[in-house]
Amino acid sequence: MKKYILTGTLAALLTLGGLSVPALAGPEDVVVENAWSRASIGMNRPGAAYMTIRNTGDEPVTLIGLTTPLAMMPEIHETKTNAEGVSSMSPAGEIAIAPGESVALEPGGLHAMLMRLQEPMTEGDTFPLTLLFDDGGEVTVEVPILGIAARGPED
């Protein structure tokens, strides 16, 4: 009798577990706004791109990487300033965005670092930047290249 009850309970749990598939946030849940970058001086120094990434879905999304034909090593970096006022940049890793929230990639904070440029970033041009998410989703945005002294998308 015990064996039958345990088997029935296990079967019920497995059935319920198999029916509860996690909801995945897709690219339709991610909105990219105000994307921009600055022109570069040649190709020896990295470029950067900035934008606001908004999750309009009901589930969290996690940004895990970037890709662009413009740079061989695009990564999300974070600028931090210590108590002595010295700034440094390092890879930020994965960026989780809660439902209804947004993450700003902006100068002095999180930003898309474009290392190993394949061509100069020329004012007036654009380039595609694809955001990669942990659920396999991708969002591609055309990033305009502004002047070398630009401070935001309105420049």
Short mmCIF file of C-alpha atoms in Angstrom, two decimals, residues 3-141:
data_model
loop_
_atom_site.label_atom_id
_atom_site.label_comp_id
_atom_site.label_asym_id
_atom_site.label_seq_id
_atom_site.Cartn_x
_atom_site.Cartn_y
_atom_site.Cartn_z
CA LYS A 3 4.54 1.73 -2.41
CA TYR A 4 1.38 2.55 -4.35
CA ILE A 5 0.81 5.86 -2.48
CA LEU A 6 4.43 6.97 -2.96
CA THR A 7 4.35 6.06 -6.63
CA GLY A 8 1.10 7.96 -7.12
CA THR A 9 2.44 11.00 -5.27
CA LEU A 10 5.67 10.93 -7.29
CA ALA A 11 3.69 10.66 -10.53
CA ALA A 12 1.51 13.61 -9.52
CA LEU A 13 4.54 15.74 -8.68
CA LEU A 14 6.29 14.91 -11.94
CA THR A 15 3.14 15.69 -13.90
CA LEU A 16 2.67 19.05 -12.19
CA GLY A 17 6.37 19.83 -12.56
CA GLY A 18 6.24 19.06 -16.26
CA LEU A 19 3.28 21.36 -16.76
CA SER A 20 4.84 24.39 -15.07
CA VAL A 21 7.13 25.71 -17.79
CA PRO A 22 8.91 28.95 -16.88
CA ALA A 23 7.82 31.99 -18.87
CA LEU A 24 10.61 33.45 -20.99
CA ALA A 25 10.90 37.12 -21.76
CA GLY A 26 11.35 37.56 -25.48
CA PRO A 27 12.79 40.35 -27.58
CA GLU A 28 9.31 41.88 -27.83
CA ASP A 29 9.60 42.62 -24.08
CA VAL A 30 12.80 44.66 -24.45
CA VAL A 31 12.73 48.26 -25.66
CA VAL A 32 15.96 50.12 -26.44
CA GLU A 33 15.75 53.90 -26.34
CA ASN A 34 18.10 56.82 -27.00
CA ALA A 35 21.00 54.78 -28.39
CA TRP A 36 24.09 56.81 -29.33
CA SER A 37 27.86 56.71 -29.50
CA ARG A 38 30.74 59.09 -30.08
CA ALA A 39 33.04 59.27 -33.09
CA SER A 40 36.47 57.72 -32.52
CA ILE A 41 39.95 58.93 -33.30
CA GLY A 42 41.13 56.08 -35.50
CA MET A 43 40.86 52.49 -34.31
CA ASN A 44 43.51 52.24 -31.58
CA ARG A 45 41.23 53.29 -28.73
CA PRO A 46 37.96 51.54 -27.88
CA GLY A 47 34.62 53.09 -28.65
CA ALA A 48 31.54 53.13 -26.46
CA ALA A 49 27.79 53.06 -26.94
CA TYR A 50 25.06 54.28 -24.64
CA MET A 51 21.31 53.65 -24.39
CA THR A 52 18.44 52.85 -22.08
CA ILE A 53 17.24 49.22 -22.05
CA ARG A 54 13.69 48.79 -20.76
CA ASN A 55 11.93 45.53 -19.84
CA THR A 56 8.23 45.92 -20.66
CA GLY A 57 7.44 42.27 -19.94
CA ASP A 58 6.17 40.39 -16.88
CA GLU A 59 9.36 38.38 -16.34
CA PRO A 60 12.95 39.48 -15.62
CA VAL A 61 15.40 39.56 -18.51
CA THR A 62 19.17 39.17 -18.21
CA LEU A 63 21.56 40.80 -20.65
CA ILE A 64 24.53 38.45 -21.07
CA GLY A 65 26.46 39.92 -23.96
CA LEU A 66 26.76 42.05 -27.07
CA THR A 67 27.81 41.55 -30.66
CA THR A 68 28.55 43.98 -33.48
CA PRO A 69 30.54 43.80 -36.70
CA LEU A 70 32.18 47.09 -35.66
CA ALA A 71 34.18 45.60 -32.76
CA MET A 72 35.70 42.20 -32.08
CA MET A 73 35.27 42.51 -28.28
CA PRO A 74 32.07 44.30 -27.30
CA GLU A 75 31.31 44.05 -23.57
CA ILE A 76 29.22 45.79 -20.95
CA HIS A 77 31.63 47.66 -18.68
CA GLU A 78 31.09 49.64 -15.53
CA THR A 79 32.99 52.75 -14.47
CA LYS A 80 33.60 53.01 -10.72
CA THR A 81 35.27 55.78 -8.75
CA ASN A 82 37.00 54.98 -5.45
CA ALA A 83 37.26 57.16 -2.33
CA GLU A 84 40.41 58.84 -3.69
CA GLY A 85 38.57 59.89 -6.85
CA VAL A 86 40.33 57.40 -9.13
CA SER A 87 38.07 55.93 -11.81
CA SER A 88 38.45 52.47 -13.30
CA MET A 89 36.47 50.33 -15.72
CA SER A 90 35.82 46.62 -15.58
CA PRO A 91 33.43 44.11 -17.19
CA ALA A 92 30.02 44.30 -15.53
CA GLY A 93 28.99 40.69 -16.16
CA GLU A 94 25.32 39.83 -16.55
CA ILE A 95 22.77 42.63 -16.16
CA ALA A 96 19.37 41.59 -14.76
CA ILE A 97 16.45 43.88 -15.61
CA ALA A 98 13.30 43.38 -13.53
CA PRO A 99 9.83 43.63 -15.11
CA GLY A 100 8.87 47.26 -15.67
CA GLU A 101 12.41 48.47 -14.92
CA SER A 102 15.17 49.88 -17.09
CA VAL A 103 18.95 50.04 -17.11
CA ALA A 104 20.80 53.10 -18.38
CA LEU A 105 24.07 52.64 -20.25
CA GLU A 106 25.59 56.11 -19.91
CA PRO A 107 28.93 57.88 -19.64
CA GLY A 108 30.45 57.40 -16.19
CA GLY A 109 28.44 54.25 -15.41
CA LEU A 110 27.44 51.11 -17.25
CA HIS A 111 28.24 51.34 -20.96
CA ALA A 112 28.84 49.18 -24.03
CA MET A 113 32.63 49.10 -24.47
CA LEU A 114 33.59 48.44 -28.10
CA MET A 115 37.12 47.03 -28.04
CA ARG A 116 39.22 46.06 -31.06
CA LEU A 117 37.40 48.30 -33.53
CA GLN A 118 37.33 46.99 -37.09
CA GLU A 119 36.92 50.46 -38.61
CA PRO A 120 36.85 54.03 -37.29
CA MET A 121 33.62 55.29 -35.77
CA THR A 122 32.74 58.17 -38.10
CA GLU A 123 30.32 60.93 -37.19
CA GLY A 124 27.07 60.58 -39.13
CA ASP A 125 27.38 56.80 -39.58
CA THR A 126 25.43 54.12 -37.71
CA PHE A 127 26.26 50.55 -36.71
CA PRO A 128 24.19 47.55 -35.58
CA LEU A 129 24.58 46.45 -31.96
CA THR A 130 22.88 43.22 -30.90
CA LEU A 131 22.00 42.65 -27.24
CA LEU A 132 22.09 38.99 -26.21
CA PHE A 133 19.84 37.65 -23.44
CA ASP A 134 20.12 34.52 -21.30
CA ASP A 135 16.93 33.02 -22.75
CA GLY A 136 18.43 33.06 -26.26
CA GLY A 137 16.61 36.24 -27.27
CA GLU A 138 18.34 39.00 -29.20
CA VAL A 139 17.53 42.65 -29.83
CA THR A 140 19.41 44.62 -32.50
CA VAL A 141 19.51 48.40 -32.51
#
